[in-house]
């Protein structure tokens, strides 16, 4: 036994060097005694909008709410359908259900794990109102073709960019491709708060205004309610922490890309499949695929390498969605990915020794 341990992720590597700044951030908020919707929120919204290359950003409570508020603001609801990948975190589909619309699932491409416009087009009906492209694992879908498809059918194009802060495609960043994008700053995301947080990014001023009002009880003027909103706001403390971390995101992303490149270069095992390469990917997750996934996970665990599965059950086979009437076999690629995927450690601050150790363990399998 080598004694090397590789955790799935390690927050301390990112936070320890910033401890002084993070402490100063919470002191600043405490001293100001303004906890929601203040200077930190507005400043973070400006900074994150600039980072994404969009005109507007609205801080909200979490990533699920960001997506839900976009749909609400677009007036999507009962009787409407929204196309969503069958292989995504449940939140993408839940956002659609929460507004009363129906998530219509789309099987992904097994080489990218992303949905394609060709496959999505097969599911468009007269009830379809929007396409939600999920930038899964930190990789941007074919947004130019999705935009053309959306335009042709008069649909809204929405990004679930919860895993894709800073991901690029043809010179544009995640968040800037559709009518609006939902981001999550859950602690484990590439840009994580120290608690729950999320944001909506958009170029559409009116949509941003509606999202902001809806996130604050449907109100722009205190106690005047223009619409039936929810309470989902970004708090000052999280905004202040996010402002400390955002300037480091580019360096963290560069590090993630470097580690991914080392994995790509060194993992050589015919039993293990990787996704096709994508230079714009920000590697929120580094997935490997094998028919003997559970055995691989056990073997890596025994070697001190901690892995996760994203995601073990596709949306159509979740109990929560039994009501949609899908069955096993309906989305073969999503099912294959769920049965064969294993996410190996990849995080800023991993040592060369750890990276090499993981690659060697995969090659020995
Ligand atoms: C994390 C995540 C969400 C939800 O974000 P929360 O902040 O946890 O609500 C939505 N979609 C995807 C793809 C995610 O990974």
mmCIF file of C-alpha atoms and ligand atoms in Angstrom:
data_model
loop_
_atom_site.group_PDB
_atom_site.id
_atom_site.type_symbol
_atom_site.label_atom_id
_atom_site.label_comp_id
_atom_site.label_asym_id
_atom_site.label_seq_id
_atom_site.Cartn_x
_atom_site.Cartn_y
_atom_site.Cartn_z
ATOM 1 C CA UNK A 1 0.000 0.000 0.000
ATOM 2 C CA UNK A 2 1.353 3.381 -0.986
ATOM 3 C CA UNK A 3 -0.368 5.337 1.752
ATOM 4 C CA UNK A 4 -1.434 7.967 -0.783
ATOM 5 C CA UNK A 5 -4.982 9.197 -0.244
ATOM 6 C CA UNK A 6 -6.924 11.061 -2.895
ATOM 7 C CA UNK A 7 -10.151 12.644 -1.692
ATOM 8 C CA UNK A 8 -12.842 13.365 -4.288
ATOM 9 C CA UNK A 9 -12.387 17.062 -3.646
ATOM 10 C CA UNK A 10 -10.547 19.256 -1.143
ATOM 11 C CA UNK A 11 -12.012 22.654 -0.291
ATOM 12 C CA UNK A 12 -9.129 23.576 1.988
ATOM 13 C CA UNK A 13 -6.781 23.752 -1.008
ATOM 14 C CA UNK A 14 -8.842 26.604 -2.446
ATOM 15 C CA UNK A 15 -9.913 28.259 0.804
ATOM 16 C CA UNK A 16 -6.791 28.199 2.952
ATOM 17 C CA UNK A 17 -4.860 30.772 0.916
ATOM 18 C CA UNK A 18 -7.967 33.014 0.952
ATOM 19 C CA UNK A 19 -8.757 32.678 4.650
ATOM 20 C CA UNK A 20 -7.759 36.250 5.505
ATOM 21 C CA UNK A 21 -9.873 37.679 2.690
ATOM 22 C CA UNK A 22 -12.845 35.460 3.537
ATOM 23 C CA UNK A 23 -12.641 36.530 7.187
ATOM 24 C CA UNK A 24 -12.496 40.169 6.110
ATOM 25 C CA UNK A 25 -15.547 39.607 3.888
ATOM 26 C CA UNK A 26 -17.775 38.389 6.697
ATOM 27 C CA UNK A 27 -16.523 41.121 9.009
ATOM 28 C CA UNK A 28 -17.386 43.710 6.343
ATOM 29 C CA UNK A 29 -20.946 42.365 6.130
ATOM 30 C CA UNK A 30 -21.294 42.150 9.924
ATOM 31 C CA UNK A 31 -20.063 45.711 10.349
ATOM 32 C CA UNK A 32 -22.396 47.050 7.687
ATOM 33 C CA UNK A 33 -25.404 45.209 9.169
ATOM 34 C CA UNK A 34 -27.081 44.898 5.796
ATOM 35 C CA UNK A 35 -27.640 41.223 5.064
ATOM 36 C CA UNK A 36 -29.769 40.861 1.938
ATOM 37 C CA UNK A 37 -29.849 42.832 -1.302
ATOM 38 C CA UNK A 38 -27.036 45.254 -0.541
ATOM 39 C CA UNK A 39 -23.694 46.370 -1.910
ATOM 40 C CA UNK A 40 -22.096 42.927 -1.980
ATOM 41 C CA UNK A 41 -24.987 41.442 -3.978
ATOM 42 C CA UNK A 42 -24.997 44.249 -6.526
ATOM 43 C CA UNK A 43 -21.214 44.192 -6.890
ATOM 44 C CA UNK A 44 -21.086 40.411 -7.303
ATOM 45 C CA UNK A 45 -23.868 40.549 -9.887
ATOM 46 C CA UNK A 46 -21.894 43.115 -11.904
ATOM 47 C CA UNK A 47 -18.673 41.119 -11.594
ATOM 48 C CA UNK A 48 -20.235 37.788 -12.503
ATOM 49 C CA UNK A 49 -22.145 39.299 -15.457
ATOM 50 C CA UNK A 50 -18.839 40.667 -16.743
ATOM 51 C CA UNK A 51 -17.181 37.278 -16.217
ATOM 52 C CA UNK A 52 -19.880 35.537 -18.291
ATOM 53 C CA UNK A 53 -20.008 38.282 -20.912
ATOM 54 C CA UNK A 54 -23.667 39.151 -20.366
ATOM 55 C CA UNK A 55 -25.383 42.413 -19.473
ATOM 56 C CA UNK A 56 -27.357 41.260 -16.424
ATOM 57 C CA UNK A 57 -26.950 38.928 -13.510
ATOM 58 C CA UNK A 58 -29.484 38.401 -10.727
ATOM 59 C CA UNK A 59 -28.325 36.653 -7.558
ATOM 60 C CA UNK A 60 -30.785 34.090 -6.203
ATOM 61 C CA UNK A 61 -30.905 31.452 -3.478
ATOM 62 C CA UNK A 62 -29.583 28.425 -5.393
ATOM 63 C CA UNK A 63 -29.224 26.869 -8.835
ATOM 64 C CA UNK A 64 -32.603 25.151 -8.857
ATOM 65 C CA UNK A 65 -34.312 28.469 -8.143
ATOM 66 C CA UNK A 66 -32.291 30.202 -10.854
ATOM 67 C CA UNK A 67 -33.760 27.789 -13.424
ATOM 68 C CA UNK A 68 -37.237 27.873 -11.902
ATOM 69 C CA UNK A 69 -37.272 31.692 -11.862
ATOM 70 C CA UNK A 70 -36.182 31.861 -15.504
ATOM 71 C CA UNK A 71 -39.117 29.629 -16.496
ATOM 72 C CA UNK A 72 -41.535 31.593 -14.295
ATOM 73 C CA UNK A 73 -40.304 34.888 -15.732
ATOM 74 C CA UNK A 74 -40.852 33.532 -19.253
ATOM 75 C CA UNK A 75 -44.428 32.655 -18.349
ATOM 76 C CA UNK A 76 -43.849 28.929 -18.891
ATOM 77 C CA UNK A 77 -46.291 26.824 -16.856
ATOM 78 C CA UNK A 78 -49.154 24.340 -16.918
ATOM 79 C CA UNK A 79 -49.717 22.699 -20.292
ATOM 80 C CA UNK A 80 -46.230 23.614 -21.541
ATOM 81 C CA UNK A 81 -43.357 21.264 -22.303
ATOM 82 C CA UNK A 82 -39.640 21.891 -21.842
ATOM 83 C CA UNK A 83 -36.951 19.662 -23.343
ATOM 84 C CA UNK A 84 -34.410 18.484 -20.749
ATOM 85 C CA UNK A 85 -31.614 15.878 -20.976
ATOM 86 C CA UNK A 86 -32.466 12.454 -19.517
ATOM 87 C CA UNK A 87 -28.964 12.408 -17.950
ATOM 88 C CA UNK A 88 -28.764 15.380 -15.684
ATOM 89 C CA UNK A 89 -28.926 16.265 -12.033
ATOM 90 C CA UNK A 90 -32.584 16.122 -11.000
ATOM 91 C CA UNK A 91 -32.739 19.916 -10.502
ATOM 92 C CA UNK A 92 -32.908 20.579 -14.274
ATOM 93 C CA UNK A 93 -36.161 18.592 -14.491
ATOM 94 C CA UNK A 94 -37.503 19.779 -11.122
ATOM 95 C CA UNK A 95 -37.306 23.415 -12.222
ATOM 96 C CA UNK A 96 -39.686 22.536 -15.053
ATOM 97 C CA UNK A 97 -42.062 20.562 -12.813
ATOM 98 C CA UNK A 98 -42.122 23.324 -10.208
ATOM 99 C CA UNK A 99 -43.639 25.819 -12.644
ATOM 100 C CA UNK A 100 -46.257 23.229 -13.598
ATOM 101 C CA UNK A 101 -44.788 22.382 -17.002
ATOM 102 C CA UNK A 102 -43.738 18.930 -18.204
ATOM 103 C CA UNK A 103 -40.092 17.951 -18.586
ATOM 104 C CA UNK A 104 -39.784 16.095 -21.894
ATOM 105 C CA UNK A 105 -36.585 14.096 -21.783
ATOM 106 C CA UNK A 106 -33.977 13.801 -24.509
ATOM 107 C CA UNK A 107 -31.369 11.038 -24.834
ATOM 108 C CA UNK A 108 -27.780 12.377 -24.878
ATOM 109 C CA UNK A 109 -24.936 11.660 -27.269
ATOM 110 C CA UNK A 110 -22.713 9.057 -25.608
ATOM 111 C CA UNK A 111 -19.465 10.664 -26.873
ATOM 112 C CA UNK A 112 -20.162 14.020 -25.177
ATOM 113 C CA UNK A 113 -22.891 13.138 -22.626
ATOM 114 C CA UNK A 114 -24.725 16.225 -23.936
ATOM 115 C CA UNK A 115 -27.994 16.382 -25.831
ATOM 116 C CA UNK A 116 -27.883 17.262 -29.518
ATOM 117 C CA UNK A 117 -30.261 19.430 -31.564
ATOM 118 C CA UNK A 118 -30.968 16.438 -33.854
ATOM 119 C CA UNK A 119 -32.218 14.314 -30.968
ATOM 120 C CA UNK A 120 -34.030 17.209 -29.276
ATOM 121 C CA UNK A 121 -35.884 18.049 -32.503
ATOM 122 C CA UNK A 122 -37.607 14.645 -32.414
ATOM 123 C CA UNK A 123 -39.392 15.637 -29.211
ATOM 124 C CA UNK A 124 -40.744 19.042 -30.232
ATOM 125 C CA UNK A 125 -44.551 19.281 -30.174
ATOM 126 C CA UNK A 126 -46.952 22.216 -30.353
ATOM 127 C CA UNK A 127 -46.746 22.379 -26.552
ATOM 128 C CA UNK A 128 -42.953 22.762 -26.437
ATOM 129 C CA UNK A 129 -41.966 26.183 -25.119
ATOM 130 C CA UNK A 130 -38.283 25.886 -24.318
ATOM 131 C CA UNK A 131 -35.113 23.821 -24.588
ATOM 132 C CA UNK A 132 -32.974 23.525 -21.470
ATOM 133 C CA UNK A 133 -29.434 22.662 -22.529
ATOM 134 C CA UNK A 134 -27.434 21.377 -19.559
ATOM 135 C CA UNK A 135 -23.696 22.121 -19.814
ATOM 136 C CA UNK A 136 -22.992 18.825 -18.107
ATOM 137 C CA UNK A 137 -19.612 18.157 -16.488
ATOM 138 C CA UNK A 138 -18.565 21.690 -17.474
ATOM 139 C CA UNK A 139 -18.858 21.301 -21.217
ATOM 140 C CA UNK A 140 -20.937 23.511 -23.499
ATOM 141 C CA UNK A 141 -23.454 21.859 -25.826
ATOM 142 C CA UNK A 142 -23.761 22.749 -29.524
ATOM 143 C CA UNK A 143 -25.458 26.049 -28.687
ATOM 144 C CA UNK A 144 -25.279 27.544 -32.197
ATOM 145 C CA UNK A 145 -27.363 24.676 -33.584
ATOM 146 C CA UNK A 146 -29.654 24.740 -30.550
ATOM 147 C CA UNK A 147 -30.198 28.473 -31.131
ATOM 148 C CA UNK A 148 -31.131 27.784 -34.761
ATOM 149 C CA UNK A 149 -33.523 25.011 -33.708
ATOM 150 C CA UNK A 150 -35.102 27.231 -31.035
ATOM 151 C CA UNK A 151 -35.496 30.072 -33.524
ATOM 152 C CA UNK A 152 -37.060 27.814 -36.136
ATOM 153 C CA UNK A 153 -39.728 26.588 -33.706
ATOM 154 C CA UNK A 154 -40.157 29.788 -31.697
ATOM 155 C CA UNK A 155 -38.757 28.247 -28.499
ATOM 156 C CA UNK A 156 -36.792 29.821 -25.680
ATOM 157 C CA UNK A 157 -33.256 28.472 -25.251
ATOM 158 C CA UNK A 158 -32.184 28.168 -21.609
ATOM 159 C CA UNK A 159 -28.830 27.049 -20.237
ATOM 160 C CA UNK A 160 -28.424 25.028 -17.078
ATOM 161 C CA UNK A 161 -24.876 26.259 -16.484
ATOM 162 C CA UNK A 162 -24.663 25.022 -12.883
ATOM 163 C CA UNK A 163 -21.544 22.988 -13.728
ATOM 164 C CA UNK A 164 -20.035 25.304 -16.295
ATOM 165 C CA UNK A 165 -18.766 28.604 -14.832
ATOM 166 C CA UNK A 166 -16.358 29.926 -17.437
ATOM 167 C CA UNK A 167 -16.817 27.065 -19.914
ATOM 168 C CA UNK A 168 -16.264 28.236 -23.485
ATOM 169 C CA UNK A 169 -17.356 27.533 -27.002
ATOM 170 C CA UNK A 170 -16.345 29.554 -30.058
ATOM 171 C CA UNK A 171 -15.124 32.435 -27.921
ATOM 172 C CA UNK A 172 -18.268 32.719 -25.815
ATOM 173 C CA UNK A 173 -18.762 31.683 -22.219
ATOM 174 C CA UNK A 174 -21.476 29.577 -20.626
ATOM 175 C CA UNK A 175 -24.263 31.883 -19.560
ATOM 176 C CA UNK A 176 -24.126 33.922 -22.762
ATOM 177 C CA UNK A 177 -25.633 31.434 -25.228
ATOM 178 C CA UNK A 178 -29.363 31.334 -24.662
ATOM 179 C CA UNK A 179 -32.109 33.709 -23.549
ATOM 180 C CA UNK A 180 -30.996 33.100 -19.961
ATOM 181 C CA UNK A 181 -28.793 30.796 -17.909
ATOM 182 C CA UNK A 182 -29.069 29.403 -14.401
ATOM 183 C CA UNK A 183 -25.907 29.064 -12.305
ATOM 184 C CA UNK A 184 -25.391 27.337 -8.976
ATOM 185 C CA UNK A 185 -22.748 28.318 -6.430
ATOM 186 C CA UNK A 186 -23.308 25.235 -4.283
ATOM 187 C CA UNK A 187 -19.998 24.745 -2.422
ATOM 188 C CA UNK A 188 -18.861 21.863 -4.647
ATOM 189 C CA UNK A 189 -19.328 23.735 -7.949
ATOM 190 C CA UNK A 190 -16.347 25.253 -9.771
ATOM 191 C CA UNK A 191 -17.280 28.597 -8.206
ATOM 192 C CA UNK A 192 -18.774 27.708 -4.847
ATOM 193 C CA UNK A 193 -20.158 29.846 -2.038
ATOM 194 C CA UNK A 194 -19.844 28.802 1.618
ATOM 195 C CA UNK A 195 -23.472 27.721 1.563
ATOM 196 C CA UNK A 196 -26.274 27.785 -1.015
ATOM 197 C CA UNK A 197 -26.328 30.446 -3.718
ATOM 198 C CA UNK A 198 -27.228 30.826 -7.383
ATOM 199 C CA UNK A 199 -27.650 33.352 -10.181
ATOM 200 C CA UNK A 200 -29.435 34.029 -13.431
ATOM 201 C CA UNK A 201 -27.387 35.457 -16.297
ATOM 202 C CA UNK A 202 -29.052 37.126 -19.275
ATOM 203 C CA UNK A 203 -28.712 39.909 -21.833
ATOM 204 C CA UNK A 204 -32.437 40.627 -21.603
ATOM 205 C CA UNK A 205 -33.097 43.560 -19.248
ATOM 206 C CA UNK A 206 -36.825 42.865 -18.975
ATOM 207 C CA UNK A 207 -36.257 39.183 -18.173
ATOM 208 C CA UNK A 208 -33.683 40.162 -15.524
ATOM 209 C CA UNK A 209 -36.166 42.608 -14.013
ATOM 210 C CA UNK A 210 -38.865 39.934 -13.854
ATOM 211 C CA UNK A 211 -36.491 37.359 -12.336
ATOM 212 C CA UNK A 212 -35.419 39.861 -9.708
ATOM 213 C CA UNK A 213 -38.991 40.780 -8.816
ATOM 214 C CA UNK A 214 -40.099 37.112 -8.768
ATOM 215 C CA UNK A 215 -37.176 36.190 -6.514
ATOM 216 C CA UNK A 216 -38.347 38.838 -4.037
ATOM 217 C CA UNK A 217 -42.047 37.973 -3.577
ATOM 218 C CA UNK A 218 -42.960 39.430 -6.960
ATOM 219 C CA UNK A 219 -42.177 42.862 -5.666
ATOM 220 C CA UNK A 220 -40.057 45.774 -6.831
ATOM 221 C CA UNK A 221 -41.537 48.310 -4.444
ATOM 222 C CA UNK A 222 -41.829 47.072 -0.889
ATOM 223 C CA UNK A 223 -45.331 45.669 -0.183
ATOM 224 C CA UNK A 224 -46.475 46.181 -3.782
ATOM 225 C CA UNK A 225 -46.733 42.784 -5.483
ATOM 226 C CA UNK A 226 -46.892 42.837 -9.240
ATOM 227 C CA UNK A 227 -46.799 39.021 -9.534
ATOM 228 C CA UNK A 228 -46.851 35.945 -7.304
ATOM 229 C CA UNK A 229 -43.202 35.466 -6.584
ATOM 230 C CA UNK A 230 -41.079 33.376 -4.248
ATOM 231 C CA UNK A 231 -38.366 34.163 -1.725
ATOM 232 C CA UNK A 232 -35.043 33.207 -3.258
ATOM 233 C CA UNK A 233 -32.384 35.857 -2.844
ATOM 234 C CA UNK A 234 -28.612 35.838 -2.698
ATOM 235 C CA UNK A 235 -27.510 37.014 0.731
ATOM 236 C CA UNK A 236 -24.746 39.519 1.333
ATOM 237 C CA UNK A 237 -22.503 37.077 3.135
ATOM 238 C CA UNK A 238 -22.473 34.593 0.246
ATOM 239 C CA UNK A 239 -22.064 37.403 -2.281
ATOM 240 C CA UNK A 240 -19.093 38.721 -0.297
ATOM 241 C CA UNK A 241 -17.482 35.242 -0.216
ATOM 242 C CA UNK A 242 -18.139 34.758 -3.929
ATOM 243 C CA UNK A 243 -16.455 38.099 -4.650
ATOM 244 C CA UNK A 244 -13.322 36.834 -2.892
ATOM 245 C CA UNK A 245 -13.332 33.627 -4.932
ATOM 246 C CA UNK A 246 -14.357 34.866 -8.401
ATOM 247 C CA UNK A 247 -10.971 36.491 -9.214
ATOM 248 C CA UNK A 248 -9.340 33.051 -8.705
ATOM 249 C CA UNK A 249 -11.733 31.118 -10.908
ATOM 250 C CA UNK A 250 -9.681 31.528 -14.085
ATOM 251 C CA UNK A 251 -6.591 30.071 -12.393
ATOM 252 C CA UNK A 252 -8.602 27.212 -10.871
ATOM 253 C CA UNK A 253 -10.087 26.473 -14.288
ATOM 254 C CA UNK A 254 -6.634 26.446 -15.875
ATOM 255 C CA UNK A 255 -5.544 23.975 -13.208
ATOM 256 C CA UNK A 256 -8.581 21.760 -13.809
ATOM 257 C CA UNK A 257 -7.800 21.759 -17.537
ATOM 258 C CA UNK A 258 -4.187 20.841 -16.898
ATOM 259 C CA UNK A 259 -5.149 17.919 -14.668
ATOM 260 C CA UNK A 260 -7.696 16.751 -17.251
ATOM 261 C CA UNK A 261 -4.986 16.893 -19.923
ATOM 262 C CA UNK A 262 -2.666 14.769 -17.766
ATOM 263 C CA UNK A 263 -5.460 12.240 -17.263
ATOM 264 C CA UNK A 264 -6.217 12.194 -20.988
ATOM 265 C CA UNK A 265 -2.567 11.721 -21.834
ATOM 266 C CA UNK A 266 -1.923 8.990 -19.289
ATOM 267 C CA UNK A 267 -5.074 6.925 -18.968
ATOM 268 C CA UNK A 268 -4.607 3.998 -21.328
ATOM 269 C CA UNK A 269 -6.897 1.088 -20.612
ATOM 270 C CA UNK A 270 -9.137 -0.548 -23.184
ATOM 271 C CA UNK A 271 -11.723 -1.210 -20.493
ATOM 272 C CA UNK A 272 -12.054 2.496 -19.781
ATOM 273 C CA UNK A 273 -13.686 5.015 -22.077
ATOM 274 C CA UNK A 274 -13.343 8.810 -21.857
ATOM 275 C CA UNK A 275 -15.591 11.439 -23.440
ATOM 276 C CA UNK A 276 -14.398 13.162 -26.608
ATOM 277 C CA UNK A 277 -11.982 16.027 -26.010
ATOM 278 C CA UNK A 278 -13.233 19.617 -25.623
ATOM 279 C CA UNK A 279 -10.836 22.512 -25.046
ATOM 280 C CA UNK A 280 -13.573 24.778 -23.654
ATOM 281 C CA UNK A 281 -14.641 22.324 -20.953
ATOM 282 C CA UNK A 282 -14.057 23.418 -17.344
ATOM 283 C CA UNK A 283 -14.096 19.844 -15.980
ATOM 284 C CA UNK A 284 -16.491 20.297 -13.110
ATOM 285 C CA UNK A 285 -16.483 16.515 -13.213
ATOM 286 C CA UNK A 286 -14.009 14.167 -14.931
ATOM 287 C CA UNK A 287 -16.031 11.100 -15.896
ATOM 288 C CA UNK A 288 -14.628 7.748 -16.970
ATOM 289 C CA UNK A 289 -16.854 4.959 -18.253
ATOM 290 C CA UNK A 290 -16.553 1.217 -17.887
ATOM 291 C CA UNK A 291 -18.850 -1.789 -18.009
ATOM 292 C CA UNK A 292 -17.366 -2.846 -14.680
ATOM 293 C CA UNK A 293 -17.963 0.465 -12.964
ATOM 294 C CA UNK A 294 -18.766 -0.893 -9.503
ATOM 295 C CA UNK A 295 -15.686 -3.092 -9.487
ATOM 296 C CA UNK A 296 -13.538 -0.138 -10.595
ATOM 297 C CA UNK A 297 -15.006 2.033 -7.857
ATOM 298 C CA UNK A 298 -14.265 -0.630 -5.218
ATOM 299 C CA UNK A 299 -10.735 -1.100 -6.511
ATOM 300 C CA UNK A 300 -10.016 2.645 -6.447
ATOM 301 C CA UNK A 301 -11.605 3.005 -3.017
ATOM 302 C CA UNK A 302 -9.336 0.235 -1.730
ATOM 303 C CA UNK A 303 -6.382 2.193 -3.122
ATOM 304 C CA UNK A 304 -7.489 5.311 -1.212
ATOM 305 C CA UNK A 305 -8.980 7.067 -4.261
ATOM 306 C CA UNK A 306 -12.461 8.406 -3.592
ATOM 307 C CA UNK A 307 -14.854 8.620 -6.515
ATOM 308 C CA UNK A 308 -18.494 9.577 -7.065
ATOM 309 C CA UNK A 309 -21.132 8.657 -9.654
ATOM 310 C CA UNK A 310 -22.840 11.414 -11.675
ATOM 311 C CA UNK A 311 -25.547 10.174 -11.852
ATOM 312 C CA UNK A 312 -26.491 6.617 -10.920
ATOM 313 C CA UNK A 313 -30.156 6.921 -11.991
ATOM 314 C CA UNK A 314 -31.294 8.847 -15.070
ATOM 315 C CA UNK A 315 -34.237 11.215 -14.630
ATOM 316 C CA UNK A 316 -36.806 8.934 -16.325
ATOM 317 C CA UNK A 317 -36.068 6.075 -13.897
ATOM 318 C CA UNK A 318 -36.287 8.207 -10.735
ATOM 319 C CA UNK A 319 -39.270 7.368 -8.526
ATOM 320 C CA UNK A 320 -40.103 11.069 -8.342
ATOM 321 C CA UNK A 321 -40.774 10.980 -12.089
ATOM 322 C CA UNK A 322 -42.694 7.721 -12.344
ATOM 323 C CA UNK A 323 -45.675 9.912 -13.242
ATOM 324 C CA UNK A 324 -44.117 10.923 -16.564
ATOM 325 C CA UNK A 325 -44.781 7.388 -17.802
ATOM 326 C CA UNK A 326 -41.304 6.604 -19.112
ATOM 327 C CA UNK A 327 -39.769 3.139 -18.790
ATOM 328 C CA UNK A 328 -36.419 1.437 -18.763
ATOM 329 C CA UNK A 329 -35.113 1.297 -22.320
ATOM 330 C CA UNK A 330 -36.619 4.643 -23.362
ATOM 331 C CA UNK A 331 -33.269 6.481 -23.209
ATOM 332 C CA UNK A 332 -30.549 3.931 -23.924
ATOM 333 C CA UNK A 333 -27.608 6.332 -23.952
ATOM 334 C CA UNK A 334 -28.650 7.947 -20.658
ATOM 335 C CA UNK A 335 -29.045 4.490 -19.145
ATOM 336 C CA UNK A 336 -25.662 3.355 -20.407
ATOM 337 C CA UNK A 337 -23.990 6.472 -18.975
ATOM 338 C CA UNK A 338 -25.708 5.952 -15.614
ATOM 339 C CA UNK A 339 -24.569 2.323 -15.465
ATOM 340 C CA UNK A 340 -20.981 2.934 -16.528
ATOM 341 C CA UNK A 341 -19.983 6.380 -15.209
ATOM 342 C CA UNK A 342 -17.433 7.007 -12.478
ATOM 343 C CA UNK A 343 -16.201 10.507 -11.555
ATOM 344 C CA UNK A 344 -12.540 10.477 -10.585
ATOM 345 C CA UNK A 345 -10.908 13.150 -8.378
ATOM 346 C CA UNK A 346 -10.082 16.416 -10.120
ATOM 347 C CA UNK A 347 -9.735 19.604 -8.122
ATOM 348 C CA UNK A 348 -7.397 22.594 -7.855
ATOM 349 C CA UNK A 349 -4.560 21.795 -5.505
ATOM 350 C CA UNK A 350 -4.198 18.109 -6.438
ATOM 351 C CA UNK A 351 -0.543 17.137 -6.315
ATOM 352 C CA UNK A 352 1.351 15.642 -9.258
ATOM 353 C CA UNK A 353 1.779 12.535 -7.173
ATOM 354 C CA UNK A 354 -1.978 12.223 -6.626
ATOM 355 C CA UNK A 355 -2.780 12.783 -10.308
ATOM 356 C CA UNK A 356 -0.238 10.178 -11.401
ATOM 357 C CA UNK A 357 -1.408 7.762 -8.732
ATOM 358 C CA UNK A 358 -5.022 7.978 -9.973
ATOM 359 C CA UNK A 359 -3.990 7.492 -13.620
ATOM 360 C CA UNK A 360 -1.806 4.489 -12.688
ATOM 361 C CA UNK A 361 -4.624 2.922 -10.679
ATOM 362 C CA UNK A 362 -6.944 3.259 -13.687
ATOM 363 C CA UNK A 363 -4.348 1.687 -15.959
ATOM 364 C CA UNK A 364 -3.840 -1.239 -13.593
ATOM 365 C CA UNK A 365 -7.579 -1.986 -13.578
HETATM 366 C C1 LIG B 1 -25.955 21.668 -8.906
HETATM 367 C C2 LIG B 1 -26.838 21.630 -10.073
HETATM 368 C C3 LIG B 1 -28.095 22.264 -10.082
HETATM 369 C C4 LIG B 1 -28.737 22.841 -8.869
HETATM 370 O O1 LIG B 1 -28.017 23.754 -8.159
HETATM 371 P P1 LIG B 1 -28.324 23.952 -6.588
HETATM 372 O O2 LIG B 1 -27.593 25.190 -6.258
HETATM 373 O O3 LIG B 1 -27.855 22.754 -5.863
HETATM 374 O O4 LIG B 1 -29.816 24.131 -6.455
HETATM 375 C C5 LIG B 1 -28.807 22.295 -11.263
HETATM 376 N N1 LIG B 1 -28.349 21.673 -12.364
HETATM 377 C C6 LIG B 1 -27.186 21.030 -12.393
HETATM 378 C C7 LIG B 1 -26.733 20.398 -13.664
HETATM 379 C C8 LIG B 1 -26.394 20.969 -11.247
HETATM 380 O O5 LIG B 1 -25.229 20.301 -11.285
#
